[in-house]
mmCIF file of C-alpha atoms and ligand atoms in Angstrom:
data_model
loop_
_atom_site.group_PDB
_atom_site.id
_atom_site.type_symbol
_atom_site.label_atom_id
_atom_site.label_comp_id
_atom_site.label_asym_id
_atom_site.label_seq_id
_atom_site.Cartn_x
_atom_site.Cartn_y
_atom_site.Cartn_z
ATOM 1 C CA UNK R 1 42.502 99.468 -24.169
ATOM 2 C CA UNK R 2 44.627 100.715 -21.319
ATOM 3 C CA UNK R 3 48.280 99.761 -21.710
ATOM 4 C CA UNK R 4 51.002 99.636 -19.085
ATOM 5 C CA UNK R 5 53.280 102.618 -19.693
ATOM 6 C CA UNK R 6 56.787 101.769 -20.880
ATOM 7 C CA UNK R 7 59.386 101.959 -18.127
ATOM 8 C CA UNK R 8 63.009 102.838 -18.709
ATOM 9 C CA UNK R 9 64.923 100.440 -16.501
ATOM 10 C CA UNK R 10 67.100 101.878 -13.708
ATOM 11 C CA UNK R 11 69.130 98.662 -13.954
ATOM 12 C CA UNK R 12 69.061 97.662 -17.634
ATOM 13 C CA UNK R 13 71.908 95.151 -17.313
ATOM 14 C CA UNK R 14 70.358 93.168 -14.463
ATOM 15 C CA UNK R 15 68.612 89.897 -15.265
ATOM 16 C CA UNK R 16 67.858 86.722 -13.308
ATOM 17 C CA UNK R 17 70.898 85.899 -11.192
ATOM 18 C CA UNK R 18 72.930 82.759 -11.791
ATOM 19 C CA UNK R 19 72.123 81.719 -8.196
ATOM 20 C CA UNK R 20 68.427 81.490 -9.028
ATOM 21 C CA UNK R 21 69.131 79.778 -12.352
ATOM 22 C CA UNK R 22 71.440 77.148 -10.841
ATOM 23 C CA UNK R 23 69.193 76.486 -7.839
ATOM 24 C CA UNK R 24 66.190 75.984 -10.143
ATOM 25 C CA UNK R 25 68.210 73.656 -12.381
ATOM 26 C CA UNK R 26 69.496 71.719 -9.353
ATOM 27 C CA UNK R 27 65.969 71.282 -8.072
ATOM 28 C CA UNK R 28 64.587 70.249 -11.455
ATOM 29 C CA UNK R 29 67.302 67.634 -11.950
ATOM 30 C CA UNK R 30 67.621 66.475 -8.341
ATOM 31 C CA UNK R 31 71.256 67.635 -8.243
ATOM 32 C CA UNK R 32 73.079 68.278 -4.965
ATOM 33 C CA UNK R 33 72.985 72.053 -4.652
ATOM 34 C CA UNK R 34 76.441 73.311 -3.657
ATOM 35 C CA UNK R 35 75.777 76.459 -5.671
ATOM 36 C CA UNK R 36 73.853 79.011 -3.652
ATOM 37 C CA UNK R 37 75.442 79.883 -0.291
ATOM 38 C CA UNK R 38 73.094 78.750 2.433
ATOM 39 C CA UNK R 39 73.104 75.935 5.022
ATOM 40 C CA UNK R 40 70.939 72.864 4.423
ATOM 41 C CA UNK R 41 70.753 72.285 8.196
ATOM 42 C CA UNK R 42 68.678 74.072 10.800
ATOM 43 C CA UNK R 43 69.753 76.568 13.426
ATOM 44 C CA UNK R 44 70.158 75.949 17.166
ATOM 45 C CA UNK R 45 66.724 75.100 18.689
ATOM 46 C CA UNK R 46 67.599 77.498 21.537
ATOM 47 C CA UNK R 47 67.519 80.351 19.009
ATOM 48 C CA UNK R 48 64.100 79.264 17.765
ATOM 49 C CA UNK R 49 62.894 79.149 21.371
ATOM 50 C CA UNK R 50 64.256 82.637 22.025
ATOM 51 C CA UNK R 51 62.483 84.082 18.974
ATOM 52 C CA UNK R 52 59.175 82.266 19.476
ATOM 53 C CA UNK R 53 59.304 83.192 23.172
ATOM 54 C CA UNK R 54 59.596 86.852 22.212
ATOM 55 C CA UNK R 55 56.666 86.496 19.815
ATOM 56 C CA UNK R 56 54.474 84.859 22.459
ATOM 57 C CA UNK R 57 55.362 87.580 24.937
ATOM 58 C CA UNK R 58 53.794 90.038 22.537
ATOM 59 C CA UNK R 59 56.976 91.650 21.231
ATOM 60 C CA UNK R 60 55.402 92.035 17.812
ATOM 61 C CA UNK R 61 55.044 95.759 17.150
ATOM 62 C CA UNK R 62 57.475 98.276 15.651
ATOM 63 C CA UNK R 63 60.792 98.383 17.489
ATOM 64 C CA UNK R 64 62.931 101.530 17.622
ATOM 65 C CA UNK R 65 64.034 102.635 14.150
ATOM 66 C CA UNK R 66 67.703 101.944 14.953
ATOM 67 C CA UNK R 67 67.070 98.439 16.321
ATOM 68 C CA UNK R 68 66.142 96.832 19.639
ATOM 69 C CA UNK R 69 68.482 98.363 22.282
ATOM 70 C CA UNK R 70 69.365 94.999 23.856
ATOM 71 C CA UNK R 71 70.564 93.695 20.480
ATOM 72 C CA UNK R 72 72.577 96.827 19.706
ATOM 73 C CA UNK R 73 74.239 96.514 23.117
ATOM 74 C CA UNK R 74 75.057 92.824 22.503
ATOM 75 C CA UNK R 75 76.618 93.680 19.146
ATOM 76 C CA UNK R 76 78.642 96.529 20.662
ATOM 77 C CA UNK R 77 79.872 94.204 23.426
ATOM 78 C CA UNK R 78 80.807 91.505 20.920
ATOM 79 C CA UNK R 79 82.781 93.911 18.719
ATOM 80 C CA UNK R 80 84.566 95.317 21.764
ATOM 81 C CA UNK R 81 85.463 91.861 23.085
ATOM 82 C CA UNK R 82 86.666 90.529 19.737
ATOM 83 C CA UNK R 83 88.149 93.553 17.991
ATOM 84 C CA UNK R 84 88.844 96.051 20.784
ATOM 85 C CA UNK R 85 86.762 98.999 19.575
ATOM 86 C CA UNK R 86 83.849 100.257 21.685
ATOM 87 C CA UNK R 87 80.970 101.493 19.512
ATOM 88 C CA UNK R 88 78.207 103.430 21.255
ATOM 89 C CA UNK R 89 75.070 101.327 20.689
ATOM 90 C CA UNK R 90 72.889 104.460 20.832
ATOM 91 C CA UNK R 91 74.666 106.343 18.070
ATOM 92 C CA UNK R 92 76.939 103.904 16.234
ATOM 93 C CA UNK R 93 75.147 100.546 15.797
ATOM 94 C CA UNK R 94 72.084 100.033 13.576
ATOM 95 C CA UNK R 95 70.127 96.830 12.964
ATOM 96 C CA UNK R 96 69.314 96.209 9.299
ATOM 97 C CA UNK R 97 67.277 93.826 7.149
ATOM 98 C CA UNK R 98 70.323 91.688 6.407
ATOM 99 C CA UNK R 99 73.708 92.776 5.157
ATOM 100 C CA UNK R 100 72.208 93.373 1.714
ATOM 101 C CA UNK R 101 70.097 96.261 2.977
ATOM 102 C CA UNK R 102 72.985 97.574 5.067
ATOM 103 C CA UNK R 103 75.210 97.735 1.984
ATOM 104 C CA UNK R 104 72.568 99.448 -0.176
ATOM 105 C CA UNK R 105 71.723 101.917 2.586
ATOM 106 C CA UNK R 106 75.373 102.792 3.231
ATOM 107 C CA UNK R 107 75.918 103.349 -0.495
ATOM 108 C CA UNK R 108 72.790 105.516 -0.844
ATOM 109 C CA UNK R 109 73.890 107.523 2.191
ATOM 110 C CA UNK R 110 77.381 108.256 0.815
ATOM 111 C CA UNK R 111 77.334 108.255 -2.944
ATOM 112 C CA UNK R 112 76.242 111.281 -4.959
ATOM 113 C CA UNK R 113 75.665 111.127 -8.716
ATOM 114 C CA UNK R 114 79.044 111.152 -10.440
ATOM 115 C CA UNK R 115 80.961 109.792 -7.439
ATOM 116 C CA UNK R 116 83.222 106.834 -8.065
ATOM 117 C CA UNK R 117 83.183 103.675 -5.966
ATOM 118 C CA UNK R 118 86.016 101.160 -6.072
ATOM 119 C CA UNK R 119 85.046 97.476 -5.894
ATOM 120 C CA UNK R 120 87.487 94.595 -5.957
ATOM 121 C CA UNK R 121 86.506 91.865 -8.404
ATOM 122 C CA UNK R 122 85.404 89.107 -8.138
ATOM 123 C CA UNK R 123 82.756 90.490 -5.782
ATOM 124 C CA UNK R 124 79.312 89.937 -4.326
ATOM 125 C CA UNK R 125 76.681 90.683 -6.918
ATOM 126 C CA UNK R 126 74.749 93.457 -5.169
ATOM 127 C CA UNK R 127 77.565 96.009 -4.985
ATOM 128 C CA UNK R 128 77.564 97.261 -8.579
ATOM 129 C CA UNK R 129 73.765 97.614 -9.044
ATOM 130 C CA UNK R 130 73.600 99.394 -5.674
ATOM 131 C CA UNK R 131 76.216 101.907 -6.789
ATOM 132 C CA UNK R 132 74.388 102.421 -10.088
ATOM 133 C CA UNK R 133 71.090 103.037 -8.267
ATOM 134 C CA UNK R 134 72.836 105.795 -6.304
ATOM 135 C CA UNK R 135 74.043 107.368 -9.574
ATOM 136 C CA UNK R 136 77.642 106.444 -8.849
ATOM 137 C CA UNK R 137 80.238 105.005 -11.200
ATOM 138 C CA UNK R 138 81.561 101.526 -10.483
ATOM 139 C CA UNK R 139 85.361 101.348 -10.720
ATOM 140 C CA UNK R 140 86.425 97.714 -10.884
ATOM 141 C CA UNK R 141 89.849 96.608 -9.702
ATOM 142 C CA UNK R 142 90.730 92.917 -10.003
ATOM 143 C CA UNK R 143 92.077 90.959 -7.069
ATOM 144 C CA UNK R 144 95.268 89.198 -8.178
ATOM 145 C CA UNK R 145 94.197 86.226 -10.345
ATOM 146 C CA UNK R 146 95.198 82.919 -8.777
ATOM 147 C CA UNK R 147 95.801 84.199 -5.245
ATOM 148 C CA UNK R 148 92.926 86.713 -5.013
ATOM 149 C CA UNK R 149 95.083 88.977 -2.805
ATOM 150 C CA UNK R 150 94.470 92.749 -3.031
ATOM 151 C CA UNK R 151 96.771 94.531 -5.463
ATOM 152 C CA UNK R 152 97.409 97.885 -3.796
ATOM 153 C CA UNK R 153 99.239 99.369 -6.770
ATOM 154 C CA UNK R 154 96.146 98.791 -8.897
ATOM 155 C CA UNK R 155 93.813 100.076 -6.187
ATOM 156 C CA UNK R 156 95.932 103.236 -5.857
ATOM 157 C CA UNK R 157 95.936 103.682 -9.632
ATOM 158 C CA UNK R 158 92.124 103.421 -9.723
ATOM 159 C CA UNK R 159 91.588 106.171 -7.157
ATOM 160 C CA UNK R 160 90.788 109.693 -8.337
ATOM 161 C CA UNK R 161 89.524 112.908 -6.768
ATOM 162 C CA UNK R 162 85.999 111.608 -7.435
ATOM 163 C CA UNK R 163 86.495 108.391 -5.426
ATOM 164 C CA UNK R 164 83.968 108.495 -2.571
ATOM 165 C CA UNK R 165 83.959 104.942 -1.339
ATOM 166 C CA UNK R 166 85.762 101.611 -1.514
ATOM 167 C CA UNK R 167 84.111 98.289 -0.726
ATOM 168 C CA UNK R 168 86.098 95.378 0.664
ATOM 169 C CA UNK R 169 84.980 91.926 1.775
ATOM 170 C CA UNK R 170 86.914 89.603 4.097
ATOM 171 C CA UNK R 171 86.480 86.644 4.525
ATOM 172 C CA UNK R 172 85.809 86.806 0.832
ATOM 173 C CA UNK R 173 82.932 85.517 -1.217
ATOM 174 C CA UNK R 174 83.715 83.882 -3.662
ATOM 175 C CA UNK R 175 87.474 83.264 -3.272
ATOM 176 C CA UNK R 176 87.527 82.297 0.459
ATOM 177 C CA UNK R 177 90.604 84.446 1.088
ATOM 178 C CA UNK R 178 91.034 86.366 4.354
ATOM 179 C CA UNK R 179 92.797 89.714 4.521
ATOM 180 C CA UNK R 180 95.838 89.857 6.797
ATOM 181 C CA UNK R 181 96.460 92.657 9.279
ATOM 182 C CA UNK R 182 99.308 93.849 7.022
ATOM 183 C CA UNK R 183 96.883 94.140 4.101
ATOM 184 C CA UNK R 184 94.306 96.008 6.189
ATOM 185 C CA UNK R 185 97.071 98.371 7.351
ATOM 186 C CA UNK R 186 98.217 98.861 3.776
ATOM 187 C CA UNK R 187 94.679 99.911 2.863
ATOM 188 C CA UNK R 188 94.654 102.245 5.845
ATOM 189 C CA UNK R 189 97.894 103.869 4.683
ATOM 190 C CA UNK R 190 96.530 104.203 1.140
ATOM 191 C CA UNK R 191 93.339 105.909 2.323
ATOM 192 C CA UNK R 192 95.024 108.088 4.971
ATOM 193 C CA UNK R 193 95.544 111.164 2.764
ATOM 194 C CA UNK R 194 92.015 110.909 1.286
ATOM 195 C CA UNK R 195 88.373 111.457 2.299
ATOM 196 C CA UNK R 196 87.405 108.078 0.876
ATOM 197 C CA UNK R 197 84.909 106.116 2.982
ATOM 198 C CA UNK R 198 84.957 102.349 3.418
ATOM 199 C CA UNK R 199 82.325 99.630 3.412
ATOM 200 C CA UNK R 200 83.835 96.570 5.066
ATOM 201 C CA UNK R 201 81.578 93.616 4.293
ATOM 202 C CA UNK R 202 82.355 91.206 7.128
ATOM 203 C CA UNK R 203 79.366 88.860 6.899
ATOM 204 C CA UNK R 204 81.662 85.809 7.237
ATOM 205 C CA UNK R 205 83.563 87.276 10.225
ATOM 206 C CA UNK R 206 83.055 84.105 12.296
ATOM 207 C CA UNK R 207 84.248 81.712 9.600
ATOM 208 C CA UNK R 208 88.029 82.049 9.593
ATOM 209 C CA UNK R 209 90.101 78.874 9.791
ATOM 210 C CA UNK R 210 93.419 77.453 10.992
ATOM 211 C CA UNK R 211 93.562 79.656 14.098
ATOM 212 C CA UNK R 212 93.912 82.837 12.037
ATOM 213 C CA UNK R 213 92.069 85.861 13.479
ATOM 214 C CA UNK R 214 89.498 87.841 11.532
ATOM 215 C CA UNK R 215 90.878 91.359 11.064
ATOM 216 C CA UNK R 216 87.873 93.637 11.275
ATOM 217 C CA UNK R 217 88.083 97.166 9.922
ATOM 218 C CA UNK R 218 86.869 98.120 13.403
ATOM 219 C CA UNK R 219 90.277 97.059 14.755
ATOM 220 C CA UNK R 220 92.429 99.004 12.297
ATOM 221 C CA UNK R 221 93.392 102.613 13.057
ATOM 222 C CA UNK R 222 92.716 104.769 10.033
ATOM 223 C CA UNK R 223 90.000 102.436 8.761
ATOM 224 C CA UNK R 224 87.659 102.394 11.766
ATOM 225 C CA UNK R 225 87.154 106.179 11.516
ATOM 226 C CA UNK R 226 85.890 105.902 7.917
ATOM 227 C CA UNK R 227 84.203 102.484 7.907
ATOM 228 C CA UNK R 228 80.732 101.031 7.795
ATOM 229 C CA UNK R 229 81.412 97.577 9.253
ATOM 230 C CA UNK R 230 78.677 95.205 8.146
ATOM 231 C CA UNK R 231 77.745 91.804 9.539
ATOM 232 C CA UNK R 232 74.920 89.285 9.103
ATOM 233 C CA UNK R 233 73.187 87.150 11.724
ATOM 234 C CA UNK R 234 71.918 85.002 8.855
ATOM 235 C CA UNK R 235 75.438 83.741 8.160
ATOM 236 C CA UNK R 236 76.543 83.488 11.775
ATOM 237 C CA UNK R 237 73.540 81.610 13.175
ATOM 238 C CA UNK R 238 72.504 79.515 10.114
ATOM 239 C CA UNK R 239 69.348 81.568 9.478
ATOM 240 C CA UNK R 240 69.950 83.199 6.095
ATOM 241 C CA UNK R 241 66.190 83.510 5.555
ATOM 242 C CA UNK R 242 65.701 85.779 8.555
ATOM 243 C CA UNK R 243 67.572 88.643 6.888
ATOM 244 C CA UNK R 244 68.865 90.508 9.922
ATOM 245 C CA UNK R 245 72.241 92.226 9.997
ATOM 246 C CA UNK R 246 74.046 95.157 11.567
ATOM 247 C CA UNK R 247 76.182 98.087 10.634
ATOM 248 C CA UNK R 248 78.701 99.665 12.994
ATOM 249 C CA UNK R 249 80.049 103.083 12.029
ATOM 250 C CA UNK R 250 81.237 106.300 13.698
ATOM 251 C CA UNK R 251 78.376 108.515 14.914
ATOM 252 C CA UNK R 252 78.571 111.037 12.056
ATOM 253 C CA UNK R 253 78.407 108.275 9.435
ATOM 254 C CA UNK R 254 75.686 106.430 11.356
ATOM 255 C CA UNK R 255 73.575 109.587 11.475
ATOM 256 C CA UNK R 256 73.578 109.780 7.672
ATOM 257 C CA UNK R 257 73.055 106.034 7.369
ATOM 258 C CA UNK R 258 69.989 106.227 9.601
ATOM 259 C CA UNK R 259 68.432 109.033 7.546
ATOM 260 C CA UNK R 260 68.282 106.644 4.593
ATOM 261 C CA UNK R 261 67.455 103.581 6.702
ATOM 262 C CA UNK R 262 64.497 105.406 8.253
ATOM 263 C CA UNK R 263 62.794 105.867 4.899
ATOM 264 C CA UNK R 264 64.023 102.640 3.365
ATOM 265 C CA UNK R 265 62.951 99.912 5.819
ATOM 266 C CA UNK R 266 62.298 102.055 8.935
ATOM 267 C CA UNK R 267 62.476 99.062 11.301
ATOM 268 C CA UNK R 268 63.478 95.399 11.313
ATOM 269 C CA UNK R 269 61.536 92.362 12.606
ATOM 270 C CA UNK R 270 60.979 92.833 16.360
ATOM 271 C CA UNK R 271 60.772 89.286 17.807
ATOM 272 C CA UNK R 272 63.800 88.124 15.826
ATOM 273 C CA UNK R 273 65.825 91.017 17.254
ATOM 274 C CA UNK R 274 64.757 90.197 20.834
ATOM 275 C CA UNK R 275 65.424 86.505 20.253
ATOM 276 C CA UNK R 276 68.897 87.210 18.872
ATOM 277 C CA UNK R 277 69.696 89.503 21.810
ATOM 278 C CA UNK R 278 68.728 86.806 24.322
ATOM 279 C CA UNK R 279 70.533 84.062 22.429
ATOM 280 C CA UNK R 280 73.717 86.142 22.242
ATOM 281 C CA UNK R 281 74.007 86.184 26.045
ATOM 282 C CA UNK R 282 76.122 83.091 25.390
ATOM 283 C CA UNK R 283 79.021 83.806 23.009
ATOM 284 C CA UNK R 284 79.779 80.091 22.485
ATOM 285 C CA UNK R 285 77.750 79.686 19.258
ATOM 286 C CA UNK R 286 79.746 82.293 17.349
ATOM 287 C CA UNK R 287 83.043 81.528 19.080
ATOM 288 C CA UNK R 288 82.664 77.856 18.076
ATOM 289 C CA UNK R 289 81.762 78.635 14.467
ATOM 290 C CA UNK R 290 85.328 78.546 13.060
ATOM 291 C CA UNK R 291 85.810 74.992 14.388
ATOM 292 C CA UNK R 292 82.356 73.963 13.157
ATOM 293 C CA UNK R 293 83.017 75.094 9.599
ATOM 294 C CA UNK R 294 86.695 74.147 9.574
ATOM 295 C CA UNK R 295 85.691 70.516 10.158
ATOM 296 C CA UNK R 296 83.299 70.685 7.199
ATOM 297 C CA UNK R 297 85.925 72.387 5.060
ATOM 298 C CA UNK R 298 88.481 69.683 5.892
ATOM 299 C CA UNK R 299 86.035 66.858 5.197
ATOM 300 C CA UNK R 300 85.106 68.447 1.879
ATOM 301 C CA UNK R 301 88.688 69.163 0.810
ATOM 302 C CA UNK R 302 89.856 65.669 1.739
ATOM 303 C CA UNK R 303 87.163 64.322 -0.592
ATOM 304 C CA UNK R 304 87.954 66.825 -3.348
ATOM 305 C CA UNK R 305 91.583 65.739 -3.224
ATOM 306 C CA UNK R 306 90.383 62.294 -4.361
ATOM 307 C CA UNK R 307 88.824 63.859 -7.490
ATOM 308 C CA UNK R 308 90.276 65.515 -10.585
ATOM 309 C CA UNK R 309 89.138 68.911 -9.324
ATOM 310 C CA UNK R 310 91.869 70.957 -7.681
ATOM 311 C CA UNK R 311 90.734 72.817 -4.565
ATOM 312 C CA UNK R 312 92.292 76.271 -4.034
ATOM 313 C CA UNK R 313 92.995 77.501 -0.479
ATOM 314 C CA UNK R 314 89.881 78.156 1.597
ATOM 315 C CA UNK R 315 90.925 80.409 4.473
ATOM 316 C CA UNK R 316 87.482 81.648 5.461
ATOM 317 C CA UNK R 317 83.759 81.868 4.552
ATOM 318 C CA UNK R 318 81.906 78.670 3.647
ATOM 319 C CA UNK R 319 83.085 78.574 0.054
ATOM 320 C CA UNK R 320 85.620 76.490 -1.798
ATOM 321 C CA UNK R 321 86.928 77.318 -5.270
ATOM 322 C CA UNK R 322 87.899 74.409 -7.493
ATOM 323 C CA UNK R 323 90.042 74.451 -10.631
ATOM 324 C CA UNK R 324 88.446 72.079 -13.131
ATOM 325 C CA UNK R 325 90.985 72.471 -15.951
ATOM 326 C CA UNK R 326 92.049 68.801 -15.651
ATOM 327 C CA UNK R 327 88.442 67.786 -16.325
ATOM 328 C CA UNK R 328 87.132 70.135 -18.995
ATOM 329 C CA UNK R 329 87.899 72.962 -21.399
ATOM 330 C CA UNK R 330 84.376 74.347 -21.210
ATOM 331 C CA UNK R 331 83.870 77.972 -20.172
ATOM 332 C CA UNK R 332 82.798 78.269 -16.530
ATOM 333 C CA UNK R 333 79.048 78.784 -16.980
ATOM 334 C CA UNK R 334 78.798 75.887 -19.428
ATOM 335 C CA UNK R 335 80.902 73.678 -17.174
ATOM 336 C CA UNK R 336 78.639 74.393 -14.188
ATOM 337 C CA UNK R 337 75.517 73.599 -16.211
ATOM 338 C CA UNK R 338 77.163 70.384 -17.460
ATOM 339 C CA UNK R 339 78.203 69.460 -13.900
ATOM 340 C CA UNK R 340 74.644 69.957 -12.681
ATOM 341 C CA UNK R 341 73.081 67.967 -15.521
ATOM 342 C CA UNK R 342 75.579 65.158 -16.025
ATOM 343 C CA UNK R 343 77.199 64.747 -12.605
ATOM 344 C CA UNK R 344 74.379 65.933 -10.354
ATOM 345 C CA UNK R 345 76.253 68.643 -8.447
ATOM 346 C CA UNK R 346 75.353 72.337 -8.831
ATOM 347 C CA UNK R 347 78.177 74.892 -8.665
ATOM 348 C CA UNK R 348 78.547 78.593 -9.467
ATOM 349 C CA UNK R 349 80.894 79.812 -12.229
ATOM 350 C CA UNK R 350 83.440 82.301 -10.884
ATOM 351 C CA UNK R 351 83.061 84.412 -14.033
ATOM 352 C CA UNK R 352 79.666 85.719 -12.831
ATOM 353 C CA UNK R 353 81.452 87.642 -10.084
ATOM 354 C CA UNK R 354 83.256 89.708 -12.751
ATOM 355 C CA UNK R 355 81.596 92.333 -14.927
ATOM 356 C CA UNK R 356 83.763 91.240 -17.863
ATOM 357 C CA UNK R 357 82.956 87.542 -17.358
ATOM 358 C CA UNK R 358 86.697 86.822 -16.866
ATOM 359 C CA UNK R 359 87.341 83.073 -17.319
ATOM 360 C CA UNK R 360 89.761 81.098 -15.107
ATOM 361 C CA UNK R 361 88.314 77.532 -15.225
ATOM 362 C CA UNK R 362 87.149 77.972 -11.641
ATOM 363 C CA UNK R 363 83.854 77.097 -9.969
ATOM 364 C CA UNK R 364 82.573 77.965 -6.487
ATOM 365 C CA UNK R 365 81.178 75.277 -4.215
ATOM 366 C CA UNK R 366 79.500 75.873 -0.840
ATOM 367 C CA UNK R 367 80.276 73.491 2.042
ATOM 368 C CA UNK R 368 77.650 74.824 4.488
ATOM 369 C CA UNK R 369 75.892 71.484 4.125
ATOM 370 C CA UNK R 370 75.204 68.400 6.190
ATOM 371 C CA UNK R 371 78.020 65.862 6.042
ATOM 372 C CA UNK R 372 75.692 63.485 4.208
ATOM 373 C CA UNK R 373 75.069 66.118 1.501
ATOM 374 C CA UNK R 374 78.801 66.763 1.135
ATOM 375 C CA UNK R 375 79.502 63.022 0.950
ATOM 376 C CA UNK R 376 76.879 62.503 -1.764
ATOM 377 C CA UNK R 377 78.372 65.372 -3.765
ATOM 378 C CA UNK R 378 81.887 63.985 -3.292
ATOM 379 C CA UNK R 379 80.854 60.509 -4.471
ATOM 380 C CA UNK R 380 79.493 62.079 -7.644
ATOM 381 C CA UNK R 381 82.505 64.324 -8.182
ATOM 382 C CA UNK R 382 84.849 61.347 -7.757
ATOM 383 C CA UNK R 383 83.400 59.958 -11.012
ATOM 384 C CA UNK R 384 84.665 62.935 -13.010
HETATM 385 C C1 PLP M 401 79.770 88.907 0.682
HETATM 386 C C2 PLP M 401 78.335 88.960 1.051
HETATM 387 N N1 PLP M 401 77.805 90.111 1.484
HETATM 388 C C3 PLP M 401 76.516 90.208 1.841
HETATM 389 C C4 PLP M 401 75.673 89.123 1.767
HETATM 390 C C5 PLP M 401 74.223 89.295 2.147
HETATM 391 O O1 PLP M 401 73.954 88.950 3.456
HETATM 392 P P1 PLP M 401 72.451 88.964 4.011
HETATM 393 O O2 PLP M 401 71.860 87.634 3.682
HETATM 394 O O3 PLP M 401 72.582 89.202 5.488
HETATM 395 O O4 PLP M 401 71.737 90.069 3.332
HETATM 396 C C6 PLP M 401 76.166 87.906 1.315
HETATM 397 C C7 PLP M 401 75.265 86.740 1.186
HETATM 398 O O5 PLP M 401 75.500 85.833 0.419
HETATM 399 C C8 PLP M 401 77.534 87.811 0.955
HETATM 400 O O6 PLP M 401 78.062 86.662 0.519
#
């Protein structure tokens, strides 16, 4: 008998994610899935035409390792127009297989075994395992409970001579907060005397509401020089399954990023890159995105206000936290399972975004859904 050799896990703590569990449960029970963060509507047909056109023209072989030049130029032009910093598309913009790969690649490029990386909890679930894969130590600093604003005294206290990197995310998944310019400048001042690098996860950059601007790290002196600024076409153009993103970073950081990228994915889907480049000739789709999602947010919040759930502020992203303490004393994961089974609406417990499983009686709902989906969910939640 030949047996499979035993393997010591590189990520012993990682199991099936709650997103998979809740989506499977929602599907099994026919619940409205407001758990996992993806749109239940299709993208602009013009984008499909642009991509299929590129495919039919025979743009189907390996593109340049750094990304299709036309797309890198479009991204550079967009960042310059919106945030005022000109990145050189040849040396400072790289196309990635979604933001997820950009984040992993940036971490692998920067973090040596024993380095410390500061993450602000609650946070996106890939950060910590990525740091562990690089041999780094995850240093967790909580955002202020209740408001989810950064607590700079705690961030400063967490930094040591071994701190290599800090990861921030605005607009924020899961809390839907948006960092102000003052907060970005406070981070800049904190990092000024250090060699600490920054990953600024800006995948929801085009979903900021109430006329407030998105403050990109690319627009903040002192941060732009040390930042990998990461975005995701999946979020911006309602195509999360395409997994295409970008990273903008100063040339010296990009050079190291590309060394890892080259032997990690090497290149990213050619026709999708050409299609995106053509589609982005018109900036209207991303410029109109705040209004598009703000309308959905307002519809959803108006409905939630008729229920016993209490919606917290949602300043950006397509998420909405709700406080369910008037409805139930259950811990968050149990409440979300109960909500899916008994009420027919799937949600994500906030506790899963904390390593410690910190409980606040909060659940995350996603409003990137057709109005009819949101209305069905609201009718069910009104019965609570
Ligand atoms: C904060 C954050 N970062 C990164 C990602 C990953 O983006 P992509 O689908 O482009 O890999 C997500 C997706 O949910 C996210 O919420």
